[in-house]
Tab-separated table of C-alpha atoms and ligand atoms in Angstrom:
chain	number	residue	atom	x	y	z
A	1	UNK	CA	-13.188	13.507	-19.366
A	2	UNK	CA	-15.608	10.564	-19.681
A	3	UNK	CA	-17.144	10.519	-16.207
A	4	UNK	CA	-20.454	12.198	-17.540
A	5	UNK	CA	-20.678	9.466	-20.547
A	6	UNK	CA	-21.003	6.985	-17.995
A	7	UNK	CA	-22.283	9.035	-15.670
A	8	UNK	CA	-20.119	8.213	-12.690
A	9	UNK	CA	-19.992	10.647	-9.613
A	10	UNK	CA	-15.427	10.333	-10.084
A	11	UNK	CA	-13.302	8.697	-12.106
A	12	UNK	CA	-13.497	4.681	-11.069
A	13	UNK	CA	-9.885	3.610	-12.228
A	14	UNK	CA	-7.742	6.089	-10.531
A	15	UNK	CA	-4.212	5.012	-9.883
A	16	UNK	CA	-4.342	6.956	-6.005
A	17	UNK	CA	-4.593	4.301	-3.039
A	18	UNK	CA	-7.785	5.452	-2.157
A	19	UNK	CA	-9.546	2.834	0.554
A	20	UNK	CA	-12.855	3.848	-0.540
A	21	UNK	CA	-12.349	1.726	-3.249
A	22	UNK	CA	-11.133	-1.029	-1.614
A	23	UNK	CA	-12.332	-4.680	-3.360
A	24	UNK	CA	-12.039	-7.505	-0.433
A	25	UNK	CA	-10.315	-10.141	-2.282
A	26	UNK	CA	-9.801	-13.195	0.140
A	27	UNK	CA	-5.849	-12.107	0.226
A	28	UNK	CA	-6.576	-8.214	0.571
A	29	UNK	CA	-8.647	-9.577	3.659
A	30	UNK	CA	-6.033	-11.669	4.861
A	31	UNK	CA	-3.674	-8.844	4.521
A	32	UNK	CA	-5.956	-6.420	6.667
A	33	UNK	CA	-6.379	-9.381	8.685
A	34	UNK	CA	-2.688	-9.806	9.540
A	35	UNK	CA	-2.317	-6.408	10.096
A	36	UNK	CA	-4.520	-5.679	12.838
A	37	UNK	CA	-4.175	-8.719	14.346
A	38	UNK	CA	-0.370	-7.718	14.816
A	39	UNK	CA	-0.904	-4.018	15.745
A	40	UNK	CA	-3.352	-4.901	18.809
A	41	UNK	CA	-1.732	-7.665	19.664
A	42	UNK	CA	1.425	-5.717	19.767
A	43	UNK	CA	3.630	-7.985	18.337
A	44	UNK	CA	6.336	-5.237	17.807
A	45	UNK	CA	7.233	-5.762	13.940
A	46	UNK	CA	4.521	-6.502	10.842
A	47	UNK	CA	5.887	-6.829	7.585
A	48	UNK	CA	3.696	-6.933	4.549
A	49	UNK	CA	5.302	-7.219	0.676
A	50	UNK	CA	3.856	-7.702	-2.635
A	51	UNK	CA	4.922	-6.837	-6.428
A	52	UNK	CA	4.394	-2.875	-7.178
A	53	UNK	CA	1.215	-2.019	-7.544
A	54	UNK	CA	-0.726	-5.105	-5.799
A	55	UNK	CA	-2.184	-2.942	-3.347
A	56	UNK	CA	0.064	-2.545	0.018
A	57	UNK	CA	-0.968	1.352	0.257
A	58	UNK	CA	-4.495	0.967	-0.130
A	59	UNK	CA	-4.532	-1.565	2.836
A	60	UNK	CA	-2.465	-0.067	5.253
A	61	UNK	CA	-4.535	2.765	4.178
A	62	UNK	CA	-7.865	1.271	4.709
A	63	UNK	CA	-6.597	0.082	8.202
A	64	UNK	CA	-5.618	3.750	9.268
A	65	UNK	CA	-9.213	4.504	8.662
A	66	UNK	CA	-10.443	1.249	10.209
A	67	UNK	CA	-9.177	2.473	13.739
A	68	UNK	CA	-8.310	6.245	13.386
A	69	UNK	CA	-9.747	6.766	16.008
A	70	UNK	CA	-8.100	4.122	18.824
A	71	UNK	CA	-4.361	5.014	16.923
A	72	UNK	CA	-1.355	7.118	17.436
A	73	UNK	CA	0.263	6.753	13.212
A	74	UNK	CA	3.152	7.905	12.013
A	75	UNK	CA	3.510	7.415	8.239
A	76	UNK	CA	7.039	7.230	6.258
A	77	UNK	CA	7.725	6.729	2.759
A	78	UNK	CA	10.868	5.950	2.946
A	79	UNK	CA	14.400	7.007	1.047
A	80	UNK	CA	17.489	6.265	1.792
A	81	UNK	CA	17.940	8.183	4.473
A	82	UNK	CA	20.207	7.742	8.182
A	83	UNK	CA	18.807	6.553	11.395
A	84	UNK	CA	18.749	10.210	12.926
A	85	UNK	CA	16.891	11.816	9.879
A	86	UNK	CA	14.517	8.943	10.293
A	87	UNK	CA	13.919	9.131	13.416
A	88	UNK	CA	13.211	13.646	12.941
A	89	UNK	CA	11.069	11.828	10.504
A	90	UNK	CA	9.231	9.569	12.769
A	91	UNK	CA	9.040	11.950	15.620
A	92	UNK	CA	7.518	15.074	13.745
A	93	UNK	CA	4.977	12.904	12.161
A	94	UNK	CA	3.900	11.981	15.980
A	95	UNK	CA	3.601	16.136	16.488
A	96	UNK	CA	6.424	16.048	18.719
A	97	UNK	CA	8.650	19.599	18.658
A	98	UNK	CA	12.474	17.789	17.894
A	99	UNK	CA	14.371	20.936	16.404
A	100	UNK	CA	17.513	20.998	17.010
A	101	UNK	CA	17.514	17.778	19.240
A	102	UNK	CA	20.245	15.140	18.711
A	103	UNK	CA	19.507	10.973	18.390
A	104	UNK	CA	19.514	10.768	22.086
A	105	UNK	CA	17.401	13.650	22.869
A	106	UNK	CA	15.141	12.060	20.020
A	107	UNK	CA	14.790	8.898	21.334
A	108	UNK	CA	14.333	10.216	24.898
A	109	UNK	CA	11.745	12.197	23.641
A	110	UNK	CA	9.374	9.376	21.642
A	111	UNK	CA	10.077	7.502	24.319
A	112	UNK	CA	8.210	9.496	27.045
A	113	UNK	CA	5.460	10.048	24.239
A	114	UNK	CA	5.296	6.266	23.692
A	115	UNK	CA	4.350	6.036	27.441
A	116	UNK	CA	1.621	8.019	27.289
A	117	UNK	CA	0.177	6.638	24.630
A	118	UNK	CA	0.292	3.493	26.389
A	119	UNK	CA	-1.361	4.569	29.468
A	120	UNK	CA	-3.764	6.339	27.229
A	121	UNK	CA	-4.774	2.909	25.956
A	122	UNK	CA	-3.628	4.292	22.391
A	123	UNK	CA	-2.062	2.456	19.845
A	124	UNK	CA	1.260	4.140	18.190
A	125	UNK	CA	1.772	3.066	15.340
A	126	UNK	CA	4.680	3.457	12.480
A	127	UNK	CA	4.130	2.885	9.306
A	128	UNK	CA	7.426	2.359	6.855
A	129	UNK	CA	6.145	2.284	3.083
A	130	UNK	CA	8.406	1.368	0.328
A	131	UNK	CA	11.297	-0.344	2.986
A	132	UNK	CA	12.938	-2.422	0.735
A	133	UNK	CA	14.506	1.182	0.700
A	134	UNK	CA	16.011	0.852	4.312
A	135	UNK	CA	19.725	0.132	4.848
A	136	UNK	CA	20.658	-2.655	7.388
A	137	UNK	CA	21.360	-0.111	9.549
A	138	UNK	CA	18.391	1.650	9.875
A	139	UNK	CA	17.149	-1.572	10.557
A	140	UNK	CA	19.215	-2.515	13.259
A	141	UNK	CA	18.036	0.973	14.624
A	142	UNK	CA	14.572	0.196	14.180
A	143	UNK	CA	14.745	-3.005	16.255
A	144	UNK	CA	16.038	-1.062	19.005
A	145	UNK	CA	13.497	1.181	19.019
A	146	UNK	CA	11.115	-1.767	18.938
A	147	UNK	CA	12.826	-2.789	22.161
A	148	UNK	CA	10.660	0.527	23.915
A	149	UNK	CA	8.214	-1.559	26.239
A	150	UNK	CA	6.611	-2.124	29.291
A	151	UNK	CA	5.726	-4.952	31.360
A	152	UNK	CA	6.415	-6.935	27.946
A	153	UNK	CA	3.963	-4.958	25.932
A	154	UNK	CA	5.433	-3.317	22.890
A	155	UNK	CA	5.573	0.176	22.979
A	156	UNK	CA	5.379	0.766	19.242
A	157	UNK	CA	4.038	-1.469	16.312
A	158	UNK	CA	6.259	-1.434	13.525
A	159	UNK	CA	4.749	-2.074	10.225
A	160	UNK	CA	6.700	-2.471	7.393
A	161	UNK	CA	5.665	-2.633	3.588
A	162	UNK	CA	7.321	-2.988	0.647
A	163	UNK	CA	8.241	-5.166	-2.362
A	164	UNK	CA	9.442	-8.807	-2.346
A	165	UNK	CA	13.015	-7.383	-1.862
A	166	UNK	CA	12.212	-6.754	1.030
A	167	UNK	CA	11.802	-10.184	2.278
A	168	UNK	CA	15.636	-10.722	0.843
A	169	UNK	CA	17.432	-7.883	3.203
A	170	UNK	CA	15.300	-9.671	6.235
A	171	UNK	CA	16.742	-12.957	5.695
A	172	UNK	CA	20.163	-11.530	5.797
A	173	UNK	CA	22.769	-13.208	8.502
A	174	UNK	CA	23.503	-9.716	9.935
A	175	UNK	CA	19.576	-9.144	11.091
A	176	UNK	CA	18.588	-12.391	12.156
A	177	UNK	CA	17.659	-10.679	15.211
A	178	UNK	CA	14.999	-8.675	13.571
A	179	UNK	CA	13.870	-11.319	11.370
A	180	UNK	CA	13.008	-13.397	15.051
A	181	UNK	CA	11.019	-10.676	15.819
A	182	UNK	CA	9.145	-10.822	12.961
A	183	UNK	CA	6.508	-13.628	13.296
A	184	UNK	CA	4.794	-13.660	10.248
A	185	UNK	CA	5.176	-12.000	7.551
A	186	UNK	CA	2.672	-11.590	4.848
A	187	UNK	CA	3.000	-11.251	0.643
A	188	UNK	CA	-0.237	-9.884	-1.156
A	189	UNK	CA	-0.662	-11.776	-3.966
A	190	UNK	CA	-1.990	-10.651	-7.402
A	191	UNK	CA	-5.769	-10.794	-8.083
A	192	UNK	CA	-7.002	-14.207	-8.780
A	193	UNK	CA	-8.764	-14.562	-12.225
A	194	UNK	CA	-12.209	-14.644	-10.677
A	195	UNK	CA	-11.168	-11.787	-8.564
A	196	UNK	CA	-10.902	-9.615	-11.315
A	197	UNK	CA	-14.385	-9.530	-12.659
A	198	UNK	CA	-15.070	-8.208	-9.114
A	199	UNK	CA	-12.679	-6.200	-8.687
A	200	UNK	CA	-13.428	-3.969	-11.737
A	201	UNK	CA	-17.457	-4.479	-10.774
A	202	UNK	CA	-16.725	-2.995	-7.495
A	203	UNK	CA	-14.879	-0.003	-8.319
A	204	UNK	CA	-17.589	0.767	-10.935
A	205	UNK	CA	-20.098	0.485	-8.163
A	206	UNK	CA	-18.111	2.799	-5.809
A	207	UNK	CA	-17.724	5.617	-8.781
A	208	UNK	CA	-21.346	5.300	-9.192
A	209	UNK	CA	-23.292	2.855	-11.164
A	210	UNK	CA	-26.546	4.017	-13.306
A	211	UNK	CA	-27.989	3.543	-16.463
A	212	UNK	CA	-24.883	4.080	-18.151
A	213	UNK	CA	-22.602	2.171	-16.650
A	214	UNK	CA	-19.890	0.319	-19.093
A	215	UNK	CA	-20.205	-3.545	-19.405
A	216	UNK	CA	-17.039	-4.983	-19.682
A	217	UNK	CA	-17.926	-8.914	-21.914
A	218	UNK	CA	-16.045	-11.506	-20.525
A	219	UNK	CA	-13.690	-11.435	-23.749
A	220	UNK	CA	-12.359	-8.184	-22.333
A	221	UNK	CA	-11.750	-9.395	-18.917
A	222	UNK	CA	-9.952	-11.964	-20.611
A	223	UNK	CA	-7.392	-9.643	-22.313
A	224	UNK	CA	-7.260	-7.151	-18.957
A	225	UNK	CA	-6.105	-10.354	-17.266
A	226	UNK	CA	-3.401	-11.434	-19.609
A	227	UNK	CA	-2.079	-7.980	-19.838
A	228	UNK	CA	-2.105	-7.349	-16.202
A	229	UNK	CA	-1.890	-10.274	-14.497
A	230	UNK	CA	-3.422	-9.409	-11.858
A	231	UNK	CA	-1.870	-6.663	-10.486
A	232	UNK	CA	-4.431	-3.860	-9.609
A	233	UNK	CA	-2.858	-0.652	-11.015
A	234	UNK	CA	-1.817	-1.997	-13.870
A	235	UNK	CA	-5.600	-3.257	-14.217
A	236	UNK	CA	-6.704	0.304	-13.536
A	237	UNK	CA	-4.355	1.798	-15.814
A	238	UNK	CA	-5.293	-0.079	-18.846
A	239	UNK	CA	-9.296	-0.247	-17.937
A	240	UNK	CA	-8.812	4.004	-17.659
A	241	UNK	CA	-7.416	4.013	-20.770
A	242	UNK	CA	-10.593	1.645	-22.512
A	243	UNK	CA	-13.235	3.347	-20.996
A	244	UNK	CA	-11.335	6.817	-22.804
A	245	UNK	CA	-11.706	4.698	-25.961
A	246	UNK	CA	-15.129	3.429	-25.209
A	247	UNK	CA	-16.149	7.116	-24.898
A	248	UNK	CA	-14.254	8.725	-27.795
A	249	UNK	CA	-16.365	5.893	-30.072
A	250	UNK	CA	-19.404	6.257	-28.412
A	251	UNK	CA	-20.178	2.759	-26.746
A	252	UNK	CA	-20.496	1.773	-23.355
A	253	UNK	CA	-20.057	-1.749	-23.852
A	254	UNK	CA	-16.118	-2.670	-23.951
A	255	UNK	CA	-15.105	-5.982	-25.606
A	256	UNK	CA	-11.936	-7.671	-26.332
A	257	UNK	CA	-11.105	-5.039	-29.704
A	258	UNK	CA	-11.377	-1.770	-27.290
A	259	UNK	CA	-8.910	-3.453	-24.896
A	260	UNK	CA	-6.681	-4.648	-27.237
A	261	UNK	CA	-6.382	-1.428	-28.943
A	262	UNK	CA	-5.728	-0.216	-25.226
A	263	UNK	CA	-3.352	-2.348	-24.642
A	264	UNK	CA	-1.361	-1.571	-28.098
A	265	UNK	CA	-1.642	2.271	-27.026
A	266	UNK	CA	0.093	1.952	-23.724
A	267	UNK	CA	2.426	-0.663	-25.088
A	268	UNK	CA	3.661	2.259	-28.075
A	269	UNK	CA	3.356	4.765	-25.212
A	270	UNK	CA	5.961	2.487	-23.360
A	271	UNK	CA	8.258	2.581	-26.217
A	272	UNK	CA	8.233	6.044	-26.847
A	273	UNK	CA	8.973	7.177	-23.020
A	274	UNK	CA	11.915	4.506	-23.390
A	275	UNK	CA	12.955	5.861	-26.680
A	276	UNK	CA	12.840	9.354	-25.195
A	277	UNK	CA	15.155	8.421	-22.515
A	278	UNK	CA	17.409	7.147	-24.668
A	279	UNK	CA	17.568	10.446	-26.624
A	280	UNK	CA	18.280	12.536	-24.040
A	281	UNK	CA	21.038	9.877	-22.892
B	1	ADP	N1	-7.985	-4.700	-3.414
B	1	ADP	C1	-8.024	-3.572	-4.124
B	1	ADP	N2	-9.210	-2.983	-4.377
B	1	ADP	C2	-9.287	-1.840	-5.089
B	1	ADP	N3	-8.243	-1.210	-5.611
B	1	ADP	C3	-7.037	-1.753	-5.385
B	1	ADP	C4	-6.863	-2.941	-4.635
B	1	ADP	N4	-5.557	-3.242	-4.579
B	1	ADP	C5	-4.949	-2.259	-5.262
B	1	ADP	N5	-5.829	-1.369	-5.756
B	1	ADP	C6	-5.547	-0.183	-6.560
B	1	ADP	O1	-4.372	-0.403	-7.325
B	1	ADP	C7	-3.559	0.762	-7.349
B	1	ADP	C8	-2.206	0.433	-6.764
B	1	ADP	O2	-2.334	0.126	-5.384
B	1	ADP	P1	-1.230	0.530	-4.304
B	1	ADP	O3	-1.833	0.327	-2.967
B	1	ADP	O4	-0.677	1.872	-4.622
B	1	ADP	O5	-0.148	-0.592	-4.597
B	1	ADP	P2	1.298	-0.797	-3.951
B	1	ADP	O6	1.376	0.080	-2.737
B	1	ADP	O7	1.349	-2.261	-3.635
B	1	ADP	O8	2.269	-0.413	-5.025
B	1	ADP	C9	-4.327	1.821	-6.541
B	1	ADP	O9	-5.097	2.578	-7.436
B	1	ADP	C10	-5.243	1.013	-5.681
B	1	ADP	O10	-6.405	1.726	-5.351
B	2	MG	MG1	2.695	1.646	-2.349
């Protein structure tokens, strides 16, 4: 691929939600912000939304590795799956040995774990990615596994992150209840315009700037804007697919013609993939 062109160490617009490559916007800061101020406080529920692609992984990723160290995780992406095969889930990703157990052995089970976690001075933590997934149920189930605690202190933090639906099935009548617990709740929003200049000069710093790093003129940053509005991966998909073109002409410096060729590649790609669906239909 290009990395040698531009002589970068790895590719800089990966689509992974690697925290290395993290950019602190003022709202990605927030967002960590919100999130650790709600595990060690142990306010019992976090919720954290944003459009697809704005960057909810990479934080709650970049806050595992923040405090590794002082935590007890348990990460879910979740389907839509029942309560019990949730909770098997939840309670294999803590290490615990479950086989075979019903809900009530289950529960009996994290609970004990939860308390020595506690007197460990550990923080358990569960993390529930993509939970616009969850059904009512589940959480209804959740909240009563929130309800674990001592002395008022929470037992277990539980964070969950997903898109702006989301926010939707909280506000339903039937989970009020869970929605009270729920004190704040915070969206990511997309990248600002004069975040994005940033956020693509960071990334090219953290793949490894030299002599040969691209410039991107303002013209282009321009067009990556209006095609992505904002919304990292869509940024990183399009600037991959530029510096691919920048390399196969031989230039390092990408203006507003590269991009909008880009842009008119992915677009055709787009229709094709739809297209193809439609065939096999
Ligand atoms: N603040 C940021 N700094 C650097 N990269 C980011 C940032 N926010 C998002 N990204 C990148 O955008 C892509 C999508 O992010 P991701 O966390 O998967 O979004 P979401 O979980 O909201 O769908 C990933 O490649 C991620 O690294
Ligand atoms: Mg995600």
């Amino acid at each position: 691929m290009y990395e040698e062109f531009y002589g970068f160490k790895e590719l800089p617009f990966n689509v992974t939600p690697d925290p290395k490559f993290l950019y602190r916007s003022s709202s990605h800061r927030d967002a960590l912000a919100y999130i650790t101020y709600g595990v060690f406080q142990k306010k019992g529920f976090i919720a954290l939304t944003g459009e697809v692609g704005v960057g909810k992984t990479t934080i709650v990723n970049a806050f595992v590795d923040l405090f590794q160290p002082s935590l007890e995780v348990s990460f879910i992406f979740s389907t839509k799956f029942p309560f019990e095969q949730l909770l098997f889930l939840i309670c294999s990703d803590f290490g615990l040995e479950v086989d075979g157990m019903n809900k009530a052995q289950m529960f009996l089970h994290l609970n004990k774990f939860l308390i020595e976690q506690y007197e460990n001075k550990r923080n358990t933590v569960l993390i529930i990615d993509e939970a616009q997934n969850l059904s009512v149920e589940v959480l209804e189930e959740l909240r009563m596994l929130s309800n674990l605690e001592t002395r008022n202190k929470k037992l277990i933090q539980i964070m969950l992150v997903g898109q702006p639906e989301l926010e939707t099935i909280l506000d339903l009548k039937q989970l009020r209840q869970l929605r009270q617990r729920i004190p704040l709740l915070f969206r990511i929003p997309v990248l600002t315009h004069d975040d994005l200049s940033k956020y693509i000069d960071y990334r090219l710093k953290i793949a490894g700037r030299g002599s040969k790093t691209p410039h991107f003129t303002s013209d282009s940053i321009e067009e990556i804007y209006h095609y992505s509005r904002g919304i990292p991966r869509l940024i990183n998909v399009l600037c991959d697919r530029v510096l691919l073109a920048g390399y196969d002409s031989n230039v390092r410096t990408i203006d507003a013609r590269i991009v909008r060729g880009g842009i008119r590649d992915l677009e055709n790609e787009t229709v094709r993939a739809v297209g193809g669906i439609g065939k096999s239909i």
